[in-house]
mmCIF file of C-alpha atoms in Angstrom:
data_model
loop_
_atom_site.group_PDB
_atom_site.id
_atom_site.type_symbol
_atom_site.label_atom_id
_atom_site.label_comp_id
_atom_site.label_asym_id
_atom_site.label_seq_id
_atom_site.Cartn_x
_atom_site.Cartn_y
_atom_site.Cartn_z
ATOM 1 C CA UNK A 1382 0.000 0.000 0.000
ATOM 2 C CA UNK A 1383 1.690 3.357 -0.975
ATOM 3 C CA UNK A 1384 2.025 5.770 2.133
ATOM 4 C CA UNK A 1385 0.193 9.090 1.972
ATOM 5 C CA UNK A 1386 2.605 11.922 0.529
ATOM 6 C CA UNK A 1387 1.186 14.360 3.022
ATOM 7 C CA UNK A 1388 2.724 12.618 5.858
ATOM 8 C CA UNK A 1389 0.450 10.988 8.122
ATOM 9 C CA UNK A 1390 0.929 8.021 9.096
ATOM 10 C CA UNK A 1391 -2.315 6.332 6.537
ATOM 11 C CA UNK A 1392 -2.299 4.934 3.691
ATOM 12 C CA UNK A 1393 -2.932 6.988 0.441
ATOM 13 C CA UNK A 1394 -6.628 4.997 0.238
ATOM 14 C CA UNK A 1395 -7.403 6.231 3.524
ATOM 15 C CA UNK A 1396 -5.966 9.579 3.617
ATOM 16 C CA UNK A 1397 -5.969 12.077 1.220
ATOM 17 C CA UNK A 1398 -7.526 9.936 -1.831
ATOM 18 C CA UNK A 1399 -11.197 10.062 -1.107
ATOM 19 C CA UNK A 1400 -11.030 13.925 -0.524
ATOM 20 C CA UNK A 1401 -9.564 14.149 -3.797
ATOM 21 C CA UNK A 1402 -11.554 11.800 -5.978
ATOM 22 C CA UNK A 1403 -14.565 13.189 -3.953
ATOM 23 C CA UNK A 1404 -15.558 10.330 -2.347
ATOM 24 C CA UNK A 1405 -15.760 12.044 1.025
ATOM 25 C CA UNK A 1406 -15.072 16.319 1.700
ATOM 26 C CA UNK A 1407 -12.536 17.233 4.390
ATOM 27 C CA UNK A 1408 -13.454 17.124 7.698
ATOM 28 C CA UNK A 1409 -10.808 19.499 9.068
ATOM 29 C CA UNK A 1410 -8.711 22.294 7.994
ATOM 30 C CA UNK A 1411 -5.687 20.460 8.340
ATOM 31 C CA UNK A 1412 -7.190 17.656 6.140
ATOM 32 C CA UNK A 1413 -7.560 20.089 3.089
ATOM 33 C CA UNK A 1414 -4.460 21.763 3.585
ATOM 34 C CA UNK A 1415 -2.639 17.789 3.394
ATOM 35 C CA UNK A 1416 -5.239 16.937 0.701
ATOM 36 C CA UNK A 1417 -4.255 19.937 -1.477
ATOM 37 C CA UNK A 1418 -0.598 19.208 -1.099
ATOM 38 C CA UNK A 1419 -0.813 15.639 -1.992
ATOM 39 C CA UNK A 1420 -2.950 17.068 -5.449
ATOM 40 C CA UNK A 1421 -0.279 19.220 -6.137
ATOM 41 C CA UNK A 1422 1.920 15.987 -6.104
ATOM 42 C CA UNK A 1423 -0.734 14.082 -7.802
ATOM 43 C CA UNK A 1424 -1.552 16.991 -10.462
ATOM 44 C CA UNK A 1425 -5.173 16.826 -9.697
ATOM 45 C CA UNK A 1426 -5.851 20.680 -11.069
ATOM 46 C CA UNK A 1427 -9.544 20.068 -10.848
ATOM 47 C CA UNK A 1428 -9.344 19.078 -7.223
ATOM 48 C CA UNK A 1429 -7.054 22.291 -6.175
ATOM 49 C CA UNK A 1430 -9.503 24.665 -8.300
ATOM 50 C CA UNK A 1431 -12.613 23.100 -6.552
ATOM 51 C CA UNK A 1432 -11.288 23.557 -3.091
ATOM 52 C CA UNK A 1433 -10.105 27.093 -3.702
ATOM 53 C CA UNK A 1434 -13.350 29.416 -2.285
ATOM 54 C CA UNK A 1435 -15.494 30.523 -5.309
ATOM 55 C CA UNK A 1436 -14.818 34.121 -4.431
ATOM 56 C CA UNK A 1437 -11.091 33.983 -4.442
ATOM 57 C CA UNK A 1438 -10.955 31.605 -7.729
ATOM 58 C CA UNK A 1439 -11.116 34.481 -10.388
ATOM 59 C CA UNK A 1440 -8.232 34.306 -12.067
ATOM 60 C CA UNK A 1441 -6.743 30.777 -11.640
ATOM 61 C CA UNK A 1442 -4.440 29.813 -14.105
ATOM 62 C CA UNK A 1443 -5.321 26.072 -14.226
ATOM 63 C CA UNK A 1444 -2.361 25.681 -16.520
ATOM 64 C CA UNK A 1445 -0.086 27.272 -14.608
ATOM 65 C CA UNK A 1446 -1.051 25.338 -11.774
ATOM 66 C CA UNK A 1447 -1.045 22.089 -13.803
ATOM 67 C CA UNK A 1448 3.066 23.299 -15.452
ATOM 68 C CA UNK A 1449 4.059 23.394 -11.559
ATOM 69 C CA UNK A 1450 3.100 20.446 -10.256
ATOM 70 C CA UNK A 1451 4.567 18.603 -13.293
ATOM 71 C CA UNK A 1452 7.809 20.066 -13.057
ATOM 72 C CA UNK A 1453 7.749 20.351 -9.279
ATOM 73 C CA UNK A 1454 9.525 17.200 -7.190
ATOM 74 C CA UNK A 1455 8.082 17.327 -4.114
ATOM 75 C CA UNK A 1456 9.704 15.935 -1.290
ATOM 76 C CA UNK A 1457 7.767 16.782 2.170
ATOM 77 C CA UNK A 1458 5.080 18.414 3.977
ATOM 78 C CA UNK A 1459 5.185 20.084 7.704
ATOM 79 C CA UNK A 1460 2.408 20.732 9.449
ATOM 80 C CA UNK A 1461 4.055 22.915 11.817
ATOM 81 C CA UNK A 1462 0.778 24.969 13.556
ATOM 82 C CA UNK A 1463 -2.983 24.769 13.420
ATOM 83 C CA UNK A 1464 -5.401 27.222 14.625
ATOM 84 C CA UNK A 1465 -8.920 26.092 14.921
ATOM 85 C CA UNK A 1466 -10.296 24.597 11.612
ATOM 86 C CA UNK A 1467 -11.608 21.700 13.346
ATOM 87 C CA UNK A 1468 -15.225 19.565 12.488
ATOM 88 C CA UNK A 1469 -16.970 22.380 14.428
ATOM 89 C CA UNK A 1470 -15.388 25.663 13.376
ATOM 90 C CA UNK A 1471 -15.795 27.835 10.793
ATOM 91 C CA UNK A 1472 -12.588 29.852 10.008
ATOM 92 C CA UNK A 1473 -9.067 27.793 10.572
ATOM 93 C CA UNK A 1474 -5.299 28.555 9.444
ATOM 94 C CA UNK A 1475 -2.625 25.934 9.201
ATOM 95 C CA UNK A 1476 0.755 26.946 9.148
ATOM 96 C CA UNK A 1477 3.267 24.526 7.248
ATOM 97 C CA UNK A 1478 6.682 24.015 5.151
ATOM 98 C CA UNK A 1479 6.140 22.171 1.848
ATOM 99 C CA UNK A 1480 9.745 21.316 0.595
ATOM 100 C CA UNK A 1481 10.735 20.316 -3.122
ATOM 101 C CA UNK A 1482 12.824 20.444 -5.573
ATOM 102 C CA UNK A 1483 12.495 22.952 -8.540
ATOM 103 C CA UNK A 1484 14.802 22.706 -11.792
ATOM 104 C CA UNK A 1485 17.095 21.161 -9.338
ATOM 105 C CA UNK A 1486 17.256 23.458 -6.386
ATOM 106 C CA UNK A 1487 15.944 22.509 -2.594
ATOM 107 C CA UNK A 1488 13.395 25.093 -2.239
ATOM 108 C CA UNK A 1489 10.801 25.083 0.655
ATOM 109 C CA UNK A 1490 7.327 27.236 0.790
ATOM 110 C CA UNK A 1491 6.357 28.244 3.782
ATOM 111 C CA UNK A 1492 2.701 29.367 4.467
ATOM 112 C CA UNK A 1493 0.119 30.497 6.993
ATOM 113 C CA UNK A 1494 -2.815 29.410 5.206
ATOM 114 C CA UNK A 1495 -6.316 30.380 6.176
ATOM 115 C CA UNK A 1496 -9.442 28.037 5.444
ATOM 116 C CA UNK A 1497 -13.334 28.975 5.479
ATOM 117 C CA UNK A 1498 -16.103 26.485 5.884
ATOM 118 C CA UNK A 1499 -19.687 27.297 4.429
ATOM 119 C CA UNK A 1500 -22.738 24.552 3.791
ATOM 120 C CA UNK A 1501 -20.177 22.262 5.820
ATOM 121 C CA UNK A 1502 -17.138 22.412 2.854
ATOM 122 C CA UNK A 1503 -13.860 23.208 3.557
ATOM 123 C CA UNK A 1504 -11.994 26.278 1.180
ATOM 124 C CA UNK A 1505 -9.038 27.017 1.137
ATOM 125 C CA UNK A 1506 -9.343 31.151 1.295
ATOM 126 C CA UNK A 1507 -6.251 32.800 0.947
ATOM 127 C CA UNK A 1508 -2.347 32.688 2.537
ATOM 128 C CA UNK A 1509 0.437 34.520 4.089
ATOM 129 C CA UNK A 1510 4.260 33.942 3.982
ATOM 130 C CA UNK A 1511 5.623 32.213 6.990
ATOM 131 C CA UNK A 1512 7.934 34.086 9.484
ATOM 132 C CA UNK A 1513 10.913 33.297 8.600
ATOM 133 C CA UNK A 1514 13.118 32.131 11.582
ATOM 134 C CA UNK A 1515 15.990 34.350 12.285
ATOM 135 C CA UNK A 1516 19.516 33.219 12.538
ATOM 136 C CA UNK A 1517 21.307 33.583 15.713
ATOM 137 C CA UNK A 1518 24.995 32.751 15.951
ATOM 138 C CA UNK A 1519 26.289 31.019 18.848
ATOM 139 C CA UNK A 1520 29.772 32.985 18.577
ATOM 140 C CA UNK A 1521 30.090 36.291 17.668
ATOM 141 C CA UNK A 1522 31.181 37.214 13.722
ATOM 142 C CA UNK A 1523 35.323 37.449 13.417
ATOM 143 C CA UNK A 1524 35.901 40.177 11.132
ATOM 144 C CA UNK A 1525 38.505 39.800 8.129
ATOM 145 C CA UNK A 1526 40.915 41.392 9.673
ATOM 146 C CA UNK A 1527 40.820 40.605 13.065
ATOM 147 C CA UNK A 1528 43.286 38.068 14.547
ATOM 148 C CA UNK A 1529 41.988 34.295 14.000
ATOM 149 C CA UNK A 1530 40.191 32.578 16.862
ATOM 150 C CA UNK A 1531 42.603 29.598 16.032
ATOM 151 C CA UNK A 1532 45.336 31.327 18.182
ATOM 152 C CA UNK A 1533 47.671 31.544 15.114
ATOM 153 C CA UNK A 1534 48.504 35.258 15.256
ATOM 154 C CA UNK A 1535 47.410 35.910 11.507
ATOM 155 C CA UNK A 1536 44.257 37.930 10.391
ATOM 156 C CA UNK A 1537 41.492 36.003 10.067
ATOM 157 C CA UNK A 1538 41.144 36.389 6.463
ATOM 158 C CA UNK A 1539 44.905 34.923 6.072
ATOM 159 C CA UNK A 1540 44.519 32.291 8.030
ATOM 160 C CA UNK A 1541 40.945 30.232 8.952
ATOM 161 C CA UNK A 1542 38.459 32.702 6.791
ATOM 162 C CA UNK A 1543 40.229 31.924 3.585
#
């Protein structure tokens, strides 16, 4: 049985395949958010249109769509935050990291993505870009030409920054 490419631990069959193929709607927010990244993988275009809400689809470039996912390796998803969207809400955001590969390069998009439920059907409504998670070194920056921290009386830029 193949695994589910939006990481749970299910089965394909009993994860994000009926949502796609229609057989059953998303229950959560989360669930469409996986669902729509495993159609990306899957290039189901019809599935990502139909789960986009009707007032934000104006102007979706099925194509477009359809040329990324073909070209598009993708390699994970992380779910990394969820905010409501559950079988009883109404409004939900999932925040995640979906990582792949683009004319060879890593790349990873990260999204807050924010989900409306009307006539009990999940939409996907719009997203933000993730925070991106600042750096914070652990030693202070040696300047070129400062001595090296190696203790070998050169400039750092003669020495260990070369």
């Amino acid at each position: 049985m193949e695994n589910c490419p939006c990481g749970s631990d299910l089965t394909y069959a009993d994860c994000c395949e009926p949502m796609i193929t229609g057989a059953k709607p998303a229950e959560t927010a989360e669930a469409l958010m996986r669902s729509r990244y495993t159609a990306h993988l899957k290039v189901a275009v019809d599935y990502l249109v139909s789960t986009i809400h009707p007032d934000h689809r104006e102007g979706t470039d099925e194509n477009s769509i359809r040329r990324w996912a073909e070209r598009t390796e993708w390699q994970k998803l992380e779910v990394l935050e969820c905010t409501a969207g559950g079988p009883d809400d109404t409004e939900g955001k999932v925040e995640f990291k979906a990582h792949f590969r683009d004319k060879g390069f890593r790349k990873c998009h990260h999204e807050i993505a924010e989900f409306v439920k009307e006539d009990d059907v999940w939409y996907f409504k719009d997203g933000q870009p993730g925070v991106a998670e600042q750096y914070v070194r652990e030693v202070p920056k040696v300047g070129r030409n400062e001595p090296c921290p190696c203790g070998s009386g050169k400039k750092f830029k003669k020495c260990c920054g070369n």
